């Protein structure tokens, strides 16, 4: 294995030589894919679908308004707009534009895209607007008045950086500075927490509340606001990706660490209880709570008793810890939401969703079922402040998304919008199967295919996976792959491999750190199962993954090149011996291991795709994609992999966009172009 990296020069984002190399690679890729007769019609069809006004405009509800971010041909960068609930129910296009990002970009002569809008809960017309140049993670924050439709004079405005900024109240914000010149962690994230209080002349008062060491990962701060008006101010200090300490901020602005386990997440706060999800076992007050549990922990259980005489009878529940959801073999907790009076848990049960509600009765939380469908996947979409309403989406592979408004208190619900069908699903079937990993573990996966598919091993099949960071791969409506892949005779496969969160913390930890290769083995086992059951063959099998999923498919390609004929490797990690030196890489040491540690470096070296390219292997023509504005996973990973393949005599394709960042925050036209190129590539590799 080489000790020097001859392609390290491609990590430079300012080098004219590196840019010239990227331009040449892009030209080659565009010449091949854009000249295909299928590209232009595909791009046009996908763009028309993205701009279809019948698409569900998801919203956040604040006061009397529903707010939505919208892009179309006239507004490629997008507009922030609002409408009333009754108009939304009626399907009326009665939207008022309150902020035009295209106009702002033109006025400022900046490549602005909207990264997010944060409303002050009690004064929702005041918002923090987060703007990103070209889609990168670093943002500029400006305060905006939605009623005046103007920037606030001497408002809460902050420089570009990977900062964390959150409202405390309308006249103060928590600021964790991530801009140039601020103290940052090794991973490039904030390490200080400040309270910034408004002054009319813009000379706001800054009070430092907390500082973490440079060796930490990051800090964040926010305010919980309970329906009864109670507030709870909190700091989250992350030592690493999964290990953190929570600190309460008291009325004097002093901070107090909470004695929660390091690997626990606070999912919410309601009626004096913190909702805590455990990733490790926790022994507390003589009881043991298992990893994967959801607990309601009375805040008084974690803080000193304020009364000198201890608890009285009326405080019998003080110090209580209640188990709400126990872990189970095929179950995990996807998300938790709180309403005015209830908490709602979105469970993933055998890779399908199920909602549970809990209400507090005589000091204890009591479970009840909610009348929602449980045959697909639910995602929380919105929870209007000081209400018992939850809005959620529901879909599966073949069912278009529906947006529902549920009254948690009464169980009544309505369908607010239903997405139009992108294709006729009656000809297709979605089924869950299981492959057997090398250690005997059953690995679930989904196959979406034609009902009349002949199992002769000749079906073009695209397999998608992720397998990291406890992120679950769940069924979703394949609105673009339906008409442009399934209807052309292809099959789609979603693999639920270890490293993800489908079955809770243990499923994730089985492929964490030095056990990373377990996820690669699981993915390969699914591929082999597809072939063994006659769905496809290596000539017709392609794999796709992004970010950590890019690492997955890159590793599988160099391990088993004979098994695949297409590899779509998007915004990937590939050089696992230098990843901690590139952008946010150091924040993922918990997930992958530390190259500076000898034992962990050996484990990383054993699978690092960049270091395992061989001259005598027969690799498929792979497509690597990245963005020059990706300030999370460095573009150098994809660049160097393509250069390394070429150095050893193998052809590969690189597509590096000028904007979009890691999450693809770009105009719809760019999104349509990128998807059209991926589809053309897949047609050429798997169908032609």
XYZ file of C-alpha atoms in Angstrom:
688
model
C 0.000 0.000 0.000
C 1.509 3.379 -0.988
C 2.744 5.697 1.719
C 2.407 8.791 -0.464
C -0.612 10.081 -2.316
C 0.227 11.147 -5.881
C -3.263 12.588 -6.360
C -3.442 14.705 -3.212
C -3.113 17.838 -5.367
C -6.704 17.240 -6.472
C -7.862 18.123 -2.947
C -7.077 21.774 -3.667
C -10.246 23.752 -4.337
C -8.308 26.837 -5.458
C -5.777 25.233 -7.782
C -6.130 26.135 -11.491
C -4.476 22.805 -12.347
C -7.026 20.851 -10.305
C -9.892 22.839 -11.828
C -8.578 22.206 -15.342
C -8.482 18.479 -14.577
C -12.074 18.596 -13.268
C -13.210 20.535 -16.354
C -11.699 17.880 -18.608
C -13.430 15.088 -16.677
C -16.763 16.915 -16.765
C -16.410 17.484 -20.491
C -15.822 13.784 -21.045
C -18.866 12.832 -18.939
C -21.132 15.411 -20.562
C -20.021 14.343 -24.033
C -20.950 10.759 -23.313
C -24.228 11.241 -21.441
C -25.658 14.516 -22.736
C -25.220 13.433 -26.346
C -27.382 10.370 -25.747
C -30.719 10.898 -27.511
C -32.539 10.027 -24.291
C -30.981 12.769 -22.170
C -32.834 15.897 -23.316
C -36.342 14.376 -23.202
C -35.610 12.862 -19.788
C -34.382 16.156 -18.400
C -37.465 17.934 -19.699
C -39.875 15.331 -18.287
C -38.222 15.309 -14.861
C -38.191 19.101 -14.705
C -41.867 19.253 -15.693
C -42.668 16.799 -12.911
C -40.717 18.843 -10.344
C -42.600 21.965 -11.401
C -46.038 20.339 -11.516
C -48.279 22.590 -9.408
C -50.131 19.483 -8.177
C -47.081 18.466 -6.141
C -47.695 18.714 -2.396
C -46.475 22.072 -1.053
C -45.265 21.029 2.389
C -45.493 23.797 4.961
C -44.791 24.968 8.473
C -47.723 26.558 10.299
C -47.116 29.715 12.334
C -50.029 31.728 13.675
C -52.622 32.243 10.952
C -50.294 31.304 8.104
C -48.900 28.226 6.384
C -45.399 28.936 5.042
C -43.832 27.095 2.105
C -40.623 27.267 0.067
C -41.361 26.999 -3.648
C -39.280 26.786 -6.822
C -40.513 26.956 -10.409
C -39.393 28.101 -13.826
C -39.986 31.761 -12.951
C -38.283 31.393 -9.560
C -35.399 28.903 -9.979
C -33.827 29.881 -6.643
C -37.230 29.911 -4.999
C -39.609 32.031 -2.973
C -40.770 31.850 0.611
C -44.537 32.249 0.534
C -47.626 31.835 2.685
C -51.332 31.093 2.532
C -54.232 30.523 4.933
C -55.267 27.036 6.032
C -58.697 27.279 4.407
C -57.172 28.296 1.094
C -54.751 25.380 1.341
C -57.612 22.977 2.098
C -59.451 24.241 -0.967
C -56.416 23.735 -3.171
C -56.400 27.425 -4.083
C -53.148 28.857 -5.432
C -53.605 31.845 -3.128
C -49.971 32.270 -2.132
C -48.376 35.519 -0.975
C -44.648 35.820 -1.622
C -42.889 37.202 1.441
C -39.250 36.672 0.370
C -37.927 36.235 -3.182
C -34.504 34.548 -3.225
C -33.977 35.219 -6.949
C -34.532 38.937 -6.411
C -32.252 38.899 -3.382
C -29.477 37.088 -5.268
C -29.738 39.618 -8.094
C -29.729 42.611 -5.737
C -26.766 41.289 -3.718
C -24.970 39.871 -6.784
C -24.493 36.648 -4.808
C -25.185 33.003 -5.612
C -27.770 32.770 -2.837
C -29.922 29.736 -2.130
C -32.202 29.367 0.867
C -30.938 26.935 3.494
C -33.762 27.491 5.981
C -36.080 29.867 7.801
C -36.466 29.841 11.597
C -39.547 31.533 13.063
C -39.533 32.974 16.572
C -42.215 30.816 18.216
C -44.105 33.544 20.055
C -43.571 36.253 17.420
C -43.594 34.164 14.220
C -43.399 37.157 11.867
C -39.779 37.556 13.008
C -37.541 35.000 11.316
C -33.923 34.096 10.917
C -33.152 33.551 7.236
C -30.204 31.255 6.467
C -28.626 31.849 3.063
C -26.033 29.632 1.434
C -23.719 30.438 -1.446
C -24.140 27.711 -4.038
C -25.681 25.218 -1.627
C -22.793 24.729 0.786
C -23.324 23.974 4.497
C -21.883 27.316 5.626
C -24.606 29.961 5.821
C -25.145 33.664 6.392
C -27.891 34.505 8.904
C -30.076 37.618 8.619
C -33.122 38.709 10.609
C -36.254 39.405 8.532
C -39.694 40.820 9.300
C -42.351 38.910 7.343
C -45.013 41.563 7.868
C -42.824 44.455 6.762
C -41.184 42.171 4.180
C -37.865 43.758 4.915
C -34.660 43.047 6.757
C -34.666 44.172 10.392
C -32.520 47.242 10.933
C -29.717 46.406 13.390
C -31.137 42.897 13.552
C -29.545 39.602 14.505
C -27.232 39.254 11.489
C -24.256 36.888 11.501
C -21.371 36.185 9.128
C -20.939 33.129 6.930
C -20.035 29.940 8.727
C -21.237 26.582 9.987
C -22.818 28.320 12.950
C -25.724 27.215 15.117
C -28.185 30.045 15.799
C -31.519 29.638 17.605
C -34.156 31.956 18.996
C -34.398 32.303 22.787
C -37.127 34.929 22.539
C -37.832 37.764 20.142
C -35.083 39.895 21.687
C -32.366 37.291 22.213
C -30.730 34.369 20.409
C -28.313 31.586 21.243
C -25.288 31.816 18.953
C -22.608 29.173 18.459
C -20.174 30.966 16.111
C -18.801 29.005 13.173
C -17.486 31.862 11.079
C -13.916 32.677 10.147
C -11.908 33.807 13.167
C -14.182 32.125 15.718
C -12.770 29.284 17.835
C -13.680 26.016 16.106
C -13.355 22.343 16.908
C -11.063 20.033 15.014
C -14.027 19.169 12.792
C -14.573 22.843 11.917
C -17.737 23.322 13.977
C -18.525 25.785 16.812
C -17.101 25.197 20.282
C -18.615 28.211 22.110
C -22.155 29.145 23.145
C -23.146 32.790 23.515
C -26.342 34.544 24.478
C -26.856 37.606 22.276
C -29.407 40.154 23.519
C -30.865 42.835 21.300
C -29.881 46.484 21.466
C -31.741 49.076 19.408
C -28.534 50.475 17.935
C -27.265 47.062 16.857
C -24.591 46.924 19.561
C -26.051 43.712 20.902
C -24.902 42.372 24.265
C -22.863 39.153 24.057
C -22.559 36.836 27.070
C -20.507 33.670 26.829
C -22.289 30.704 28.397
C -20.109 27.727 27.537
C -16.880 26.662 25.823
C -15.924 23.151 24.723
C -12.347 22.054 23.993
C -11.042 22.026 20.427
C -11.001 18.214 20.619
C -14.818 18.161 20.912
C -17.051 17.851 17.845
C -19.494 20.757 18.222
C -21.927 22.598 20.472
C -25.509 23.782 20.048
C -28.099 25.550 22.205
C -31.845 26.084 22.097
C -34.955 26.812 24.144
C -37.813 24.401 24.883
C -41.097 26.237 25.313
C -43.835 24.220 27.007
C -47.522 24.849 26.353
C -47.996 26.227 29.877
C -45.424 28.934 29.201
C -42.555 27.237 31.028
C -39.147 27.488 29.351
C -36.112 25.256 29.446
C -32.799 26.410 27.984
C -30.377 23.693 26.945
C -26.838 23.250 25.622
C -25.762 20.110 23.797
C -21.988 19.613 23.929
C -20.907 16.790 21.623
C -17.567 15.203 22.429
C -17.998 13.075 19.318
C -20.777 12.154 16.907
C -22.600 9.941 19.417
C -21.174 10.989 22.779
C -22.504 14.189 24.335
C -23.388 16.001 27.519
C -26.504 18.121 28.010
C -26.323 21.248 30.177
C -29.219 23.245 31.583
C -28.928 27.040 31.573
C -30.472 28.509 34.714
C -31.942 31.967 35.347
C -28.507 33.338 36.291
C -27.074 31.968 32.993
C -25.026 29.365 34.867
C -24.880 25.911 33.280
C -25.436 22.528 34.942
C -24.528 19.189 33.353
C -27.301 16.598 33.377
C -26.272 13.097 34.536
C -27.580 11.343 31.438
C -25.502 8.640 29.743
C -23.128 9.910 27.074
C -24.943 8.053 24.311
C -28.445 9.387 24.788
C -30.569 11.833 22.800
C -33.081 14.261 24.278
C -36.002 14.047 21.849
C -38.262 16.636 23.492
C -39.590 18.223 26.650
C -43.191 18.185 27.855
C -44.894 18.763 31.203
C -41.675 18.639 33.197
C -40.316 15.522 31.500
C -37.373 15.100 29.175
C -37.957 12.480 26.484
C -34.743 10.508 26.266
C -33.752 7.850 23.708
C -30.911 5.539 24.772
C -28.190 4.190 22.507
C -26.467 2.382 25.405
C -27.790 0.684 28.543
C -28.316 3.068 31.484
C -28.230 2.192 35.174
C -30.042 4.856 37.225
C -31.485 4.874 40.739
C -31.251 1.095 41.029
C -32.931 0.415 37.680
C -31.392 -0.599 34.350
C -32.806 0.664 31.078
C -31.798 -1.060 27.834
C -30.324 0.559 24.745
C -33.086 1.413 22.306
C -35.513 2.483 25.047
C -37.497 5.717 25.073
C -37.843 7.185 28.560
C -39.784 10.018 30.141
C -37.325 11.398 32.694
C -38.664 13.941 35.160
C -36.321 16.903 35.092
C -36.285 16.710 38.887
C -34.630 13.296 38.598
C -31.577 14.935 37.068
C -31.332 18.169 39.037
C -30.825 18.913 42.749
C -34.001 19.032 44.828
C -34.722 22.757 45.245
C -36.608 22.340 48.549
C -34.544 22.060 51.759
C -36.829 19.426 53.268
C -36.989 17.107 50.299
C -40.099 16.084 48.434
C -43.532 16.428 49.900
C -46.551 14.245 49.148
C -47.672 16.402 46.262
C -44.229 15.861 44.708
C -44.444 12.070 44.733
C -43.635 11.936 41.028
C -40.459 13.995 41.360
C -37.448 11.974 40.299
C -39.545 9.555 38.273
C -38.151 7.748 35.232
C -40.809 5.997 33.152
C -40.155 3.500 30.360
C -42.357 4.469 27.420
C -41.065 2.211 24.644
C -38.922 -0.859 25.250
C -36.523 -2.120 22.577
C -37.529 -5.089 20.429
C -35.662 -7.162 17.853
C -37.385 -5.736 14.775
C -38.272 -2.291 16.077
C -36.692 1.132 16.383
C -37.778 4.654 17.291
C -37.747 6.844 14.217
C -38.870 10.154 15.709
C -40.742 11.775 18.590
C -43.034 14.810 18.457
C -44.823 16.709 21.221
C -48.165 18.512 21.005
C -49.790 20.801 23.564
C -50.763 17.863 25.794
C -49.474 14.616 24.252
C -46.363 13.048 22.892
C -46.372 10.991 19.703
C -43.819 8.314 18.849
C -43.168 7.186 15.287
C -42.043 3.564 15.553
C -40.379 1.611 12.782
C -41.715 -1.938 13.141
C -40.143 -4.389 10.684
C -39.314 -1.406 8.441
C -42.862 0.006 8.471
C -44.281 2.885 10.510
C -46.620 2.822 13.477
C -47.708 5.791 15.626
C -48.253 5.705 19.395
C -49.636 8.544 21.506
C -49.002 9.084 25.213
C -51.076 11.238 27.584
C -50.224 12.104 31.160
C -52.735 10.781 33.687
C -52.114 11.121 37.435
C -48.450 11.874 36.774
C -47.793 8.903 34.483
C -47.756 8.647 30.701
C -50.435 6.303 29.341
C -50.213 4.811 25.859
C -52.988 4.801 23.276
C -53.152 3.909 19.618
C -53.806 6.449 16.885
C -56.115 5.717 13.929
C -53.510 5.995 11.190
C -52.424 3.579 8.481
C -49.520 1.288 9.329
C -48.708 -0.386 6.012
C -46.219 2.207 4.765
C -43.944 4.951 6.042
C -44.934 7.993 8.087
C -42.858 11.152 8.405
C -43.759 14.040 10.681
C -44.184 17.152 8.539
C -45.271 19.871 10.986
C -46.505 20.506 14.527
C -48.131 23.916 14.956
C -47.183 25.569 18.233
C -49.629 25.350 21.167
C -51.940 22.897 19.418
C -52.801 19.199 19.449
C -52.270 18.996 15.692
C -49.655 16.951 13.888
C -49.242 16.952 10.130
C -47.604 13.888 8.644
C -46.933 12.320 5.270
C -47.682 8.720 4.392
C -46.457 6.739 1.377
C -44.777 3.588 0.176
C -42.962 2.565 -3.001
C -46.115 2.441 -5.129
C -48.439 4.795 -3.222
C -48.090 8.524 -3.877
C -47.489 10.643 -0.804
C -50.465 11.943 1.121
C -50.327 14.822 3.593
C -52.537 14.328 6.662
C -53.603 16.668 9.465
C -54.244 14.720 12.678
C -55.822 15.979 15.880
C -53.948 13.883 18.432
C -56.427 14.679 21.209
C -59.561 13.500 19.324
C -58.074 11.128 16.740
C -59.818 13.013 13.942
C -57.813 13.514 10.782
C -58.138 14.788 7.248
C -56.221 14.430 4.004
C -54.943 17.891 3.164
C -53.282 16.984 -0.125
C -52.506 13.890 -2.188
C -49.641 13.838 -4.633
C -50.681 12.873 -8.178
C -49.551 9.462 -9.359
C -46.392 9.670 -11.443
C -47.045 6.285 -13.045
C -49.573 3.457 -13.120
C -48.611 1.331 -10.121
C -51.099 -1.465 -10.862
C -48.550 -3.315 -12.978
C -45.951 -3.484 -10.198
C -45.393 -5.146 -6.854
C -43.273 -4.244 -3.824
C -42.151 -7.120 -1.622
C -39.894 -7.522 1.386
C -37.297 -10.279 1.268
C -34.316 -11.349 3.352
C -30.777 -12.263 2.385
C -28.449 -14.245 4.621
C -25.219 -12.506 5.631
C -21.983 -14.401 6.125
C -22.560 -14.607 9.893
C -26.103 -15.917 9.410
C -27.935 -12.638 10.097
C -31.093 -12.086 8.061
C -30.757 -8.828 6.086
C -34.082 -7.330 4.967
C -34.468 -5.707 1.609
C -37.293 -4.546 -0.631
C -37.786 -5.370 -4.313
C -40.045 -3.274 -6.531
C -40.673 -4.931 -9.897
C -43.244 -5.693 -12.526
C -45.851 -8.276 -11.546
C -45.095 -10.196 -14.731
C -41.305 -10.014 -14.390
C -39.782 -13.236 -15.651
C -37.188 -14.523 -13.185
C -34.681 -15.445 -15.860
C -31.821 -13.429 -14.418
C -32.121 -10.709 -17.040
C -33.960 -7.841 -15.286
C -32.014 -4.545 -15.138
C -31.858 -3.884 -11.405
C -30.708 -0.888 -9.393
C -29.856 -1.527 -5.742
C -29.649 1.385 -3.294
C -28.126 1.383 0.198
C -26.621 3.505 2.949
C -25.675 1.480 6.029
C -24.380 4.096 8.446
C -25.009 6.664 11.183
C -28.112 4.777 12.387
C -30.030 6.127 9.366
C -32.916 3.873 8.341
C -33.626 3.036 4.702
C -37.436 3.087 4.469
C -39.865 2.642 1.561
C -40.661 5.846 -0.320
C -42.660 6.724 -3.402
C -40.343 6.314 -6.406
C -41.965 9.031 -8.462
C -39.118 9.457 -10.958
C -37.848 5.888 -11.062
C -41.409 4.657 -11.611
C -41.902 6.046 -15.111
C -38.229 6.187 -16.056
C -37.044 2.842 -14.680
C -39.848 0.462 -13.684
C -41.928 1.163 -16.787
C -38.869 0.469 -18.923
C -38.546 -3.020 -17.458
C -36.226 -2.323 -14.554
C -36.436 -3.348 -10.897
C -35.528 -1.253 -7.861
C -34.064 -2.681 -4.640
C -33.650 -0.959 -1.263
C -31.265 -2.760 1.110
C -31.695 -2.358 4.898
C -28.171 -3.344 5.895
C -26.441 -3.120 9.252
C -24.984 0.256 10.132
C -28.425 1.777 9.608
C -31.118 2.341 12.203
C -33.855 0.007 10.972
C -33.675 -2.205 14.073
C -32.285 0.148 16.696
C -28.833 0.845 18.185
C -27.556 -2.733 17.999
C -28.226 -2.868 14.246
C -26.153 0.283 13.827
C -23.356 -0.696 16.185
C -22.892 -4.053 14.433
C -21.213 -2.150 11.570
C -19.684 0.769 13.430
C -15.971 1.593 13.666
C -13.695 -1.416 13.097
C -16.785 -3.477 12.152
C -17.517 -1.223 9.160
C -17.005 -3.985 6.614
C -20.077 -5.777 7.997
C -22.257 -3.351 6.055
C -20.354 -4.079 2.845
C -20.824 -7.808 3.379
C -24.542 -7.316 3.970
C -24.906 -5.320 0.752
C -23.041 -7.943 -1.247
C -25.222 -10.666 0.330
C -28.336 -8.871 -0.945
C -26.814 -8.624 -4.427
C -26.016 -12.331 -4.409
C -29.522 -13.150 -3.197
C -31.046 -11.202 -6.091
C -28.939 -13.179 -8.530
C -29.612 -16.524 -6.814
C -33.381 -15.973 -7.051
C -33.210 -15.193 -10.747
C -34.165 -11.540 -10.678
C -30.958 -10.273 -12.266
C -27.339 -11.044 -13.109
C -24.061 -9.128 -12.785
C -24.413 -7.756 -16.327
C -27.763 -6.192 -15.355
C -27.060 -5.209 -11.734
C -26.165 -1.697 -10.656
C -25.628 -0.114 -7.240
C -26.100 3.444 -6.006
C -25.358 5.318 -2.793
C -24.536 8.812 -1.600
C -22.237 10.193 1.105
C -21.729 7.237 3.470
C -23.633 5.278 0.824
C -20.959 6.388 -1.631
C -18.383 4.743 0.618
C -20.590 1.643 0.637
C -20.835 1.261 -3.136
C -17.201 2.266 -3.645
C -16.052 -0.422 -1.219
C -18.327 -3.039 -2.788
C -17.049 -2.157 -6.257
C -13.400 -2.725 -5.354
C -14.248 -5.867 -3.340
C -16.479 -7.552 -5.882
C -16.106 -5.822 -9.262
C -17.422 -8.876 -11.088
C -20.777 -8.571 -9.306
C -21.898 -5.228 -10.766
C -22.019 -3.474 -14.121
C -22.981 -0.004 -12.884
C -21.901 2.008 -9.848
C -23.374 5.429 -9.052
C -21.144 6.795 -6.290
C -22.489 10.169 -5.128
C -20.734 12.787 -2.906
C -18.717 9.908 -1.423
C -16.093 9.256 1.194
C -13.420 7.076 -0.423
C -10.011 7.924 1.066
C -10.502 6.634 4.590
C -6.899 7.282 5.634
C -7.191 11.048 5.102
C -10.888 11.641 5.636
C -10.346 13.268 9.053
C -8.120 15.923 7.435
C -10.770 16.976 4.929
C -13.537 19.441 5.877
C -15.980 17.931 8.412
C -14.338 14.495 8.353
C -13.055 14.628 11.931
C -16.659 14.744 13.171
C -17.206 11.161 11.977
C -14.449 9.437 13.953
C -17.134 7.843 16.148
C -18.634 6.241 13.059
C -15.506 5.068 11.246
C -12.512 5.186 13.561
C -9.432 7.398 13.784
C -6.603 7.023 11.234
C -4.230 8.449 13.870
C -4.842 5.405 16.063
C -2.714 2.468 14.864
C -5.342 -0.242 15.385
C -8.156 1.810 13.927
C -5.988 2.879 10.997
C -5.394 -0.772 10.171
C -9.141 -1.402 10.094
C -9.666 1.632 7.837
C -6.811 0.625 5.550
C -8.347 -2.827 5.175
C -11.307 -1.426 3.225
C -10.497 2.159 2.132
C -11.720 2.046 -1.498
C -9.167 4.538 -2.769
C -6.335 2.338 -1.522
C -7.724 -0.931 -2.876
C -7.952 -0.146 -6.572
C -5.999 -2.842 -8.415
C -4.450 -2.725 -11.883
C -5.471 -6.289 -12.755
C -9.137 -6.001 -11.708
C -11.992 -5.646 -14.189
C -14.077 -2.764 -12.820
C -17.351 -1.593 -14.314
C -17.468 1.907 -15.754
C -18.454 3.796 -12.585
C -20.019 7.267 -12.281
C -18.692 9.429 -9.429
C -20.548 12.643 -8.598
C -19.648 15.527 -6.306
C -20.027 19.289 -5.931
C -17.404 22.004 -5.794
C -19.587 23.586 -3.082
C -19.680 20.469 -0.911
C -18.123 21.706 2.324
C -19.083 18.572 4.260
C -17.601 15.639 2.274
C -14.634 16.949 0.319
C -14.826 16.718 -3.500
C -11.281 15.348 -3.355
C -12.616 11.898 -2.485
C -14.391 11.475 -5.824
C -11.710 13.307 -7.788
C -8.870 11.181 -6.457
C -10.772 7.924 -6.969
C -11.276 8.713 -10.653
C -7.604 9.683 -10.991
C -6.465 6.520 -9.229
C -8.598 4.338 -11.492
C -7.194 6.090 -14.568
C -3.636 5.742 -13.256
C -4.101 1.968 -13.121
C -5.679 1.732 -16.552
C -9.400 1.845 -15.723
C -11.994 4.167 -17.186
C -14.384 6.073 -14.916
C -16.724 9.047 -15.132
C -16.690 12.139 -12.917
C -19.504 14.666 -12.699
C -18.653 17.639 -10.472
C -21.250 20.396 -10.320
C -20.373 23.996 -9.534
C -23.192 24.304 -6.961
C -25.620 22.258 -4.940
C -23.387 21.369 -2.011
C -23.622 18.058 -0.214
C -27.415 17.978 -0.017
C -28.169 19.077 -3.572
C -29.510 22.522 -2.687
C -29.826 23.794 -6.242
C -32.287 25.044 -8.825
C -34.751 22.490 -10.171
C -33.154 22.578 -13.620
C -29.837 21.397 -12.169
C -31.603 18.683 -10.170
C -33.369 17.460 -13.318
C -30.145 17.468 -15.323
C -28.278 15.451 -12.710
C -31.008 12.811 -12.401
C -31.341 12.574 -16.186
C -27.603 11.926 -16.491
C -27.738 9.201 -13.846
C -30.649 7.532 -15.648
C -28.911 7.704 -19.037
C -25.815 6.189 -17.452
C -27.905 3.364 -15.986
C -29.661 2.740 -19.301
C -26.322 2.464 -21.078
C -24.788 0.159 -18.487
C -27.735 -2.066 -17.598
C -30.394 -1.914 -20.323
C -28.627 -1.391 -23.648
